[in-house]
Coordinates of C-alpha atoms and ligand atoms in Angstrom, one line a residue:
M1 CA 37.9 15.1 2.9
E2 CA 34.1 13.5 2.6
K3 CA 32.9 13.1 -0.9
I4 CA 29.1 14.1 -0.6
C5 CA 26.1 15.4 -2.6
I6 CA 24.4 18.4 -1.5
V7 CA 20.6 18.5 -1.9
H8 CA 18.8 21.9 -2.3
Y9 CA 14.7 21.8 -2.5
G10 CA 13.6 25.0 -3.9
E11 CA 9.8 25.3 -3.1
I12 CA 9.4 23.7 0.2
G13 CA 11.5 26.7 1.3
I14 CA 8.7 29.0 0.8
K15 CA 6.3 26.7 2.7
G16 CA 6.4 28.7 6.2
K17 CA 5.0 26.2 9.0
N18 CA 4.9 23.6 6.7
R19 CA 8.3 23.6 6.4
D20 CA 9.6 21.0 8.5
F21 CA 6.8 18.5 7.3
F22 CA 7.9 19.0 4.0
E23 CA 12.0 18.6 5.2
R24 CA 11.2 15.6 6.8
K25 CA 9.5 13.9 4.2
L26 CA 11.9 14.6 1.5
V27 CA 14.6 13.1 3.7
E28 CA 12.7 10.4 4.8
N29 CA 12.1 9.6 0.5
I30 CA 16.0 9.9 0.0
R31 CA 16.9 7.3 3.1
R32 CA 15.1 4.5 1.1
F33 CA 18.3 4.7 -0.7
A34 CA 21.2 6.6 1.1
K35 CA 21.7 8.1 4.0
A36 CA 21.1 11.5 4.7
K37 CA 20.5 14.1 6.8
R38 CA 19.1 17.8 7.1
R39 CA 21.5 20.6 7.5
Y40 CA 21.5 24.3 7.7
G41 CA 18.7 25.0 4.5
W42 CA 20.0 22.1 2.6
I43 CA 20.3 17.8 2.6
E44 CA 23.5 16.4 3.1
V45 CA 23.3 12.8 1.2
E46 CA 26.5 10.4 1.3
Y47 CA 28.0 9.7 -1.8
R48 CA 27.9 6.7 -3.8
D49 CA 28.6 5.4 -7.5
G50 CA 25.4 6.1 -9.1
I51 CA 23.5 8.3 -7.0
E52 CA 23.5 10.9 -9.4
E53 CA 20.7 8.8 -11.3
R54 CA 18.7 8.1 -8.3
L55 CA 18.8 12.0 -6.8
K56 CA 17.3 12.6 -10.4
K57 CA 14.3 11.3 -10.0
V58 CA 13.4 12.4 -6.4
P59 CA 10.6 14.5 -6.6
G60 CA 11.2 17.8 -4.0
I61 CA 14.8 17.8 -5.3
R62 CA 15.3 21.3 -7.1
Y63 CA 18.8 20.8 -8.0
F64 CA 22.1 18.8 -6.5
G65 CA 25.9 18.9 -6.2
I66 CA 28.5 16.3 -5.6
G67 CA 31.6 17.7 -4.4
Y68 CA 33.4 17.6 -0.8
K69 CA 32.5 18.6 3.1
T70 CA 35.5 20.1 5.1
E71 CA 36.0 21.6 8.7
L72 CA 35.1 25.2 8.5
E73 CA 38.2 26.1 7.8
I74 CA 39.7 28.9 5.2
E75 CA 42.6 26.4 4.1
A76 CA 41.1 23.5 4.1
I77 CA 38.4 25.1 1.5
K78 CA 40.9 26.0 -0.5
D79 CA 42.4 22.2 -0.7
A80 CA 38.4 21.7 -2.0
T81 CA 38.2 23.8 -3.8
L82 CA 41.4 22.5 -6.0
R83 CA 40.1 18.9 -5.7
T84 CA 36.8 19.9 -6.9
L85 CA 37.8 21.9 -10.0
P86 CA 37.8 20.1 -13.2
E87 CA 40.7 19.6 -15.7
K88 CA 40.0 21.8 -17.9
F89 CA 38.8 25.1 -18.1
E90 CA 39.9 28.6 -18.7
T91 CA 37.6 30.8 -16.8
F92 CA 35.9 30.3 -13.1
K93 CA 33.6 32.2 -10.7
I94 CA 33.1 31.5 -6.9
S95 CA 29.9 31.4 -5.5
A96 CA 30.1 31.5 -1.6
S97 CA 26.9 31.5 1.0
R98 CA 27.7 32.0 4.2
R99 CA 24.4 30.7 6.6
N100 CA 26.5 30.1 9.4
K101 CA 27.5 33.6 10.6
K102 CA 29.5 32.4 13.1
F103 CA 32.3 32.1 10.2
P104 CA 34.5 34.9 10.1
L105 CA 34.3 35.7 6.4
N106 CA 31.3 36.9 4.9
S107 CA 30.5 35.2 1.5
I108 CA 31.9 38.1 -0.5
E109 CA 34.9 37.7 1.4
V110 CA 35.3 34.2 0.9
N111 CA 34.9 34.8 -3.3
R112 CA 37.9 36.4 -3.0
V113 CA 39.8 34.8 -0.8
I114 CA 39.4 31.5 -3.0
G115 CA 39.1 33.4 -6.3
S116 CA 42.7 34.8 -5.9
F117 CA 43.8 31.3 -4.5
V118 CA 42.8 29.6 -7.7
I119 CA 44.3 32.5 -9.9
E120 CA 47.5 31.6 -7.8
K121 CA 47.4 28.0 -8.3
T122 CA 45.8 27.7 -11.8
G123 CA 46.6 31.0 -13.8
K124 CA 42.9 30.8 -15.0
K125 CA 40.7 33.9 -15.1
V126 CA 37.9 34.8 -13.2
D127 CA 34.7 35.6 -15.1
L128 CA 31.6 36.5 -13.3
E129 CA 29.3 36.5 -16.5
N130 CA 29.7 33.2 -18.4
P131 CA 32.2 31.1 -16.2
D132 CA 33.6 27.8 -18.0
V133 CA 33.1 26.5 -13.9
T134 CA 31.7 28.0 -11.0
V135 CA 32.4 26.6 -7.3
W136 CA 30.2 27.1 -4.8
I137 CA 31.1 27.1 -1.6
E138 CA 28.3 26.5 1.5
I139 CA 29.0 27.4 5.0
G140 CA 26.9 25.7 7.5
N141 CA 28.5 23.8 10.6
E142 CA 30.8 22.4 7.7
A143 CA 32.2 23.9 4.4
L144 CA 30.6 21.9 1.4
V145 CA 32.7 22.5 -1.8
Y146 CA 31.2 21.4 -5.2
S147 CA 31.5 22.7 -9.0
Q148 CA 29.1 19.9 -10.4
R149 CA 25.2 20.5 -10.3
L150 CA 22.9 18.9 -11.8
E151 CA 19.2 19.4 -12.2
G152 CA 16.4 17.5 -10.1
I153 CA 12.6 17.4 -11.3
G154 CA 11.6 20.0 -8.8
G155 CA 7.9 19.8 -7.4
L156 CA 7.0 18.6 -4.0
P157 CA 8.1 15.5 -1.8
V158 CA 6.1 12.1 -2.5
G159 CA 3.3 12.0 0.4
T160 CA 3.1 15.6 1.3
A161 CA -0.3 16.0 -0.5
G162 CA -1.8 12.6 0.4
K163 CA -2.7 9.7 -1.7
V164 CA -4.5 9.5 -4.6
V165 CA -5.5 6.5 -7.2
S166 CA -4.2 7.2 -10.6
L167 CA -6.2 5.4 -13.6
V168 CA -3.4 4.0 -15.6
S169 CA -4.0 2.3 -19.5
G170 CA -1.2 0.9 -21.8
G171 CA -1.3 4.2 -23.3
I172 CA 1.2 7.3 -23.4
D173 CA -0.6 9.8 -21.3
S174 CA -1.7 8.3 -18.0
P175 CA 1.6 7.3 -16.8
V176 CA 3.0 10.9 -16.9
A177 CA -0.2 12.3 -15.6
S178 CA 0.5 9.5 -12.6
F179 CA 4.0 11.2 -12.8
L180 CA 2.8 14.2 -12.3
A181 CA 0.8 13.5 -9.4
M182 CA 4.0 12.4 -7.8
K183 CA 5.7 15.8 -8.8
R184 CA 3.2 17.8 -6.8
G185 CA 3.8 15.6 -3.7
C186 CA 0.6 13.3 -4.4
E187 CA 1.4 9.4 -3.1
V188 CA 0.0 7.3 -6.4
V189 CA -1.5 4.0 -6.2
L190 CA -2.2 2.6 -9.6
V191 CA -5.5 1.1 -11.0
H192 CA -5.7 -0.8 -14.5
F193 CA -8.5 -2.0 -16.1
F194 CA -8.0 -5.2 -17.4
N195 CA -9.4 -7.9 -19.7
K196 CA -7.7 -11.5 -19.9
T197 CA -10.5 -12.8 -22.2
L198 CA -9.1 -10.4 -24.8
H199 CA -5.6 -10.0 -24.0
S200 CA -2.4 -11.9 -23.9
E201 CA 0.0 -12.0 -21.2
N202 CA 1.8 -8.7 -22.9
V203 CA -0.5 -6.2 -21.9
R204 CA -0.2 -7.1 -18.2
R205 CA 3.5 -7.3 -18.7
K206 CA 3.8 -3.8 -20.3
I207 CA 1.4 -2.7 -17.5
H208 CA 3.6 -3.9 -14.9
M209 CA 6.8 -2.1 -16.6
I210 CA 5.2 0.7 -16.2
A211 CA 4.6 0.6 -12.8
E212 CA 7.9 -0.2 -12.1
R213 CA 9.2 2.7 -14.0
L214 CA 7.1 4.5 -12.0
A215 CA 8.3 3.2 -8.7
E216 CA 11.8 4.8 -9.4
Y217 CA 10.0 8.1 -8.8
Q218 CA 7.7 7.3 -5.9
G219 CA 10.1 4.6 -4.3
S220 CA 7.5 1.9 -4.5
I221 CA 4.1 1.6 -5.7
K222 CA 0.9 -0.2 -5.9
L223 CA -0.8 -1.2 -8.6
Y224 CA -4.2 -3.0 -8.5
M225 CA -4.9 -5.1 -11.7
V226 CA -9.0 -5.1 -12.1
P227 CA -10.6 -8.3 -14.3
F228 CA -12.7 -6.2 -16.7
E229 CA -14.1 -8.7 -18.9
E230 CA -17.3 -9.3 -17.1
V231 CA -18.4 -5.5 -17.2
Q232 CA -17.3 -5.1 -20.4
L233 CA -19.5 -8.0 -22.1
E234 CA -22.7 -6.6 -20.2
I235 CA -21.4 -3.5 -21.7
I236 CA -21.2 -4.7 -25.0
R237 CA -24.7 -6.7 -24.5
I238 CA -26.7 -3.7 -23.1
V239 CA -25.5 -0.5 -24.4
P240 CA -25.4 0.8 -28.0
P241 CA -21.9 1.3 -29.6
K242 CA -22.4 5.1 -29.5
L243 CA -22.6 5.4 -25.7
R244 CA -20.0 2.2 -24.9
M245 CA -16.6 4.5 -24.2
V246 CA -18.8 6.8 -21.8
V247 CA -20.5 4.5 -19.9
Y248 CA -16.8 2.2 -19.2
R249 CA -15.3 5.4 -18.4
R250 CA -17.9 6.0 -15.8
S251 CA -17.9 2.1 -14.7
M252 CA -14.1 2.7 -14.2
M253 CA -14.5 5.7 -12.3
R254 CA -16.8 4.1 -9.5
M255 CA -14.5 0.9 -9.2
A256 CA -11.8 3.6 -8.9
N257 CA -13.9 5.4 -6.1
A258 CA -14.3 1.7 -4.0
I259 CA -10.5 1.6 -4.4
A260 CA -9.7 4.9 -3.4
E261 CA -12.3 4.4 -0.2
K262 CA -9.8 0.8 0.9
E263 CA -6.8 3.0 0.1
E264 CA -8.1 6.1 1.9
A265 CA -7.0 8.1 -1.2
K266 CA -8.5 11.4 -2.0
A267 CA -8.8 12.2 -5.7
I268 CA -8.7 10.4 -8.8
V269 CA -6.4 11.3 -11.6
T270 CA -6.6 10.3 -15.1
G271 CA -4.6 10.8 -18.5
D272 CA -7.5 12.5 -19.6
N273 CA -6.8 16.0 -22.3
I274 CA -9.3 18.3 -23.5
S275 CA -10.3 17.2 -27.2
Q276 CA -7.7 14.5 -27.8
V277 CA -10.1 12.2 -28.3
A278 CA -13.6 11.7 -28.7
S279 CA -14.4 11.1 -25.2
Q280 CA -12.7 13.9 -24.1
T281 CA -15.4 16.5 -25.1
L282 CA -16.5 19.0 -21.9
E283 CA -20.3 17.2 -22.5
N284 CA -18.7 13.6 -21.9
L285 CA -16.2 14.3 -19.6
N286 CA -19.0 16.0 -17.1
V287 CA -21.0 12.5 -17.6
I288 CA -17.5 10.8 -17.2
Y289 CA -16.4 12.4 -13.9
S290 CA -20.0 13.0 -12.3
A291 CA -19.8 9.3 -11.7
S292 CA -17.0 10.1 -9.2
K293 CA -17.6 10.9 -5.4
L294 CA -13.9 12.0 -5.3
A295 CA -12.5 14.7 -7.4
V296 CA -11.2 14.1 -10.7
L297 CA -7.9 15.6 -11.5
P298 CA -6.3 15.7 -15.1
P299 CA -2.8 16.6 -15.1
L300 CA -2.5 16.6 -18.7
L301 CA -5.5 19.0 -19.6
G302 CA -3.1 21.7 -20.7
F303 CA -0.6 20.1 -22.6
D304 CA -0.4 19.3 -26.1
K305 CA 0.2 16.1 -27.4
E306 CA 4.0 16.5 -28.3
E307 CA 4.7 18.1 -24.7
I308 CA 3.1 14.6 -23.7
I309 CA 5.3 12.7 -25.4
A310 CA 8.1 14.9 -24.3
I311 CA 7.4 14.3 -20.7
A312 CA 7.2 10.8 -21.6
K313 CA 11.1 10.4 -23.2
K314 CA 12.2 12.3 -20.0
I315 CA 10.9 9.7 -17.1
G316 CA 11.4 6.9 -19.4
T317 CA 7.6 5.7 -20.1
Y318 CA 7.7 6.3 -23.5
E319 CA 9.3 2.9 -24.7
I320 CA 6.9 1.2 -23.0
S321 CA 4.1 2.9 -23.7
I322 CA 4.5 2.3 -27.3
L323 CA 4.6 -1.3 -27.2
P324 CA 2.1 -2.4 -29.6
Y325 CA -0.1 -4.2 -26.9
E326 CA -3.6 -2.2 -26.3
D327 CA -5.5 -1.8 -23.2
C328 CA -8.8 -3.5 -23.4
C329 CA -10.7 -0.2 -24.1
S330 CA -9.4 0.2 -27.4
L331 CA -11.5 -2.3 -29.0
M332 CA -14.9 -0.7 -27.6
V333 CA -14.3 2.7 -29.7
A334 CA -17.2 2.9 -31.9
K335 CA -16.4 4.6 -35.2
H336 CA -18.5 7.5 -34.5
P337 CA -18.6 7.4 -31.0
E338 CA -21.1 9.9 -29.2
T339 CA -19.3 13.5 -28.5
K340 CA -22.1 15.0 -26.5
A341 CA -23.3 12.2 -23.9
K342 CA -26.4 13.0 -22.1
L343 CA -26.2 11.8 -18.4
E344 CA -30.1 10.6 -18.0
I345 CA -29.6 8.6 -21.3
V346 CA -26.4 7.1 -20.0
K347 CA -27.9 6.2 -16.8
E348 CA -30.6 4.0 -18.4
F349 CA -28.2 1.5 -19.3
E350 CA -26.2 1.5 -16.2
E351 CA -27.1 -1.9 -14.2
F352 CA -24.1 -3.5 -13.4
E353 CA -23.2 -2.5 -9.9
D354 CA -22.8 -6.2 -8.5
L355 CA -20.3 -7.1 -11.2
E356 CA -18.6 -3.6 -10.4
K357 CA -17.9 -4.9 -6.5
N358 CA -16.9 -8.3 -7.9
A359 CA -14.3 -6.8 -10.1
V360 CA -13.0 -5.0 -7.3
E361 CA -12.9 -7.6 -4.5
K362 CA -11.1 -9.8 -7.4
A363 CA -8.6 -7.4 -8.3
E364 CA -5.1 -8.4 -7.9
V365 CA -2.6 -6.2 -5.9
F366 CA 1.1 -5.8 -6.8
E367 CA 4.0 -3.5 -5.0
F368 CA 6.9 -2.9 -7.2
H369 CA 10.1 -1.2 -5.2
S370 CA 12.5 0.7 -7.0
Ligands
ATP401 P1 -3.6 7.3 -22.6 O1 -2.5 7.5 -23.4 O2 -3.7 7.6 -21.3 O3 -4.4 5.9 -22.9 P2 -5.9 8.8 -24.4 O4 -5.5 9.6 -24.4 O5 -5.8 7.1 -25.3 O6 -4.8 7.9 -23.2 P3 -8.6 7.2 -23.5 O7 -7.6 5.8 -23.9 O8 -9.8 7.5 -24.1 O9 -7.2 8.5 -24.0 O10 -8.2 7.1 -21.8 C1 -8.5 8.5 -21.2 C2 -8.2 8.2 -20.0 O11 -9.1 7.1 -19.0 C3 -6.9 7.2 -19.5 O12 -5.9 8.4 -19.6 C4 -6.4 6.6 -18.3 O13 -6.5 7.5 -17.5 C5 -8.0 6.0 -18.5 N1 -8.3 4.6 -18.9 C6 -8.4 4.7 -20.2 N2 -8.5 3.3 -20.2 C7 -8.2 2.4 -18.7 C8 -7.6 1.2 -18.5 N3 -8.0 0.3 -19.2 N4 -7.3 1.1 -17.3 C9 -7.2 2.0 -16.2 N5 -7.4 3.4 -16.6 C10 -7.9 3.5 -18.2
MG402 MG1 -5.7 4.9 -24.4

């Protein structure tokens, strides 16, 4: 009897014609770290120690079970059931589902037969409403029997929605935004703007740590570190303090678009949120986003800060984001930044096309693997 993981994917089950494509992608993503094959409406993954932690981080998995695979034979299913039951419980429930109609018993009959068997062997009681333990039995080419079900992160498999460039700062928000884009099936390429004359190696390390953490969800991730000091100096030289923030964010947008073109990415993701900081008034977001040719997607726009922090803690980026090393832009924020920037006025100060081109060319590219 083989110990295995049974992976269930929610939403991809309802994608009609695309279903095959979504399933293949999910299997491909799991195969980066384990042996996996597609079965009757689930994916079977070879068990090994610690695999739970990996499966919990794969977008597209709704939940997964850890249990046993047996031949399609009621005596073998009984054995597997006894083996999967925990040591301590008072009440239980059997929940069978038969996809392979060649098996002679239907799911209700399997529930009855296995239920009676468990009562006979253990003396415990059935409770259909609120059992201490549920034994799931899935009947396909073989039977899969498990009593331990773990939540996945849900969403869609990475790679099913195409590529995006995600602007990642050292803050709490943008790593969460990058994660949410992955969770909806995007392959994320990270871009960070970095001022090496202002910052120690600590900022660089912090961004690398964030990238490493995000790679755990995506399998691997690319990071562009774009040298921002020359553009930044020029902005400080020619742009009045009130407008600098909007101008530097527009400059980042243009450079992110240039990287997206190289990467064949189809959208830009940011950690923006409505009205959290001064640059995030609707007026300013309009001016900033109009510097982008590609659609700009801010996955956090509807979240409160507490909700964002809760996700950051869950995905493990929070502890990294609160390390006390700020990204280059925190230094550019005026005391009273413009909250209603006007595009015509902002445009008058923008003459750093060459500096931007140069910065993108000099970007360092890293790749992290989980
Ligand atoms: P975060 O917590 O992500 O830093 P924030 O609430 O502090 O966001 P800002 O600092 O104004 O807001 O930045 C808004 C967004 O702009 C960020 O979420 C990120 O997508 C992008 N951004 C800001 N600074 C940088 C940077 N140095 N490199 C790359 N992207 C950046
Ligand atoms: Mg920030």
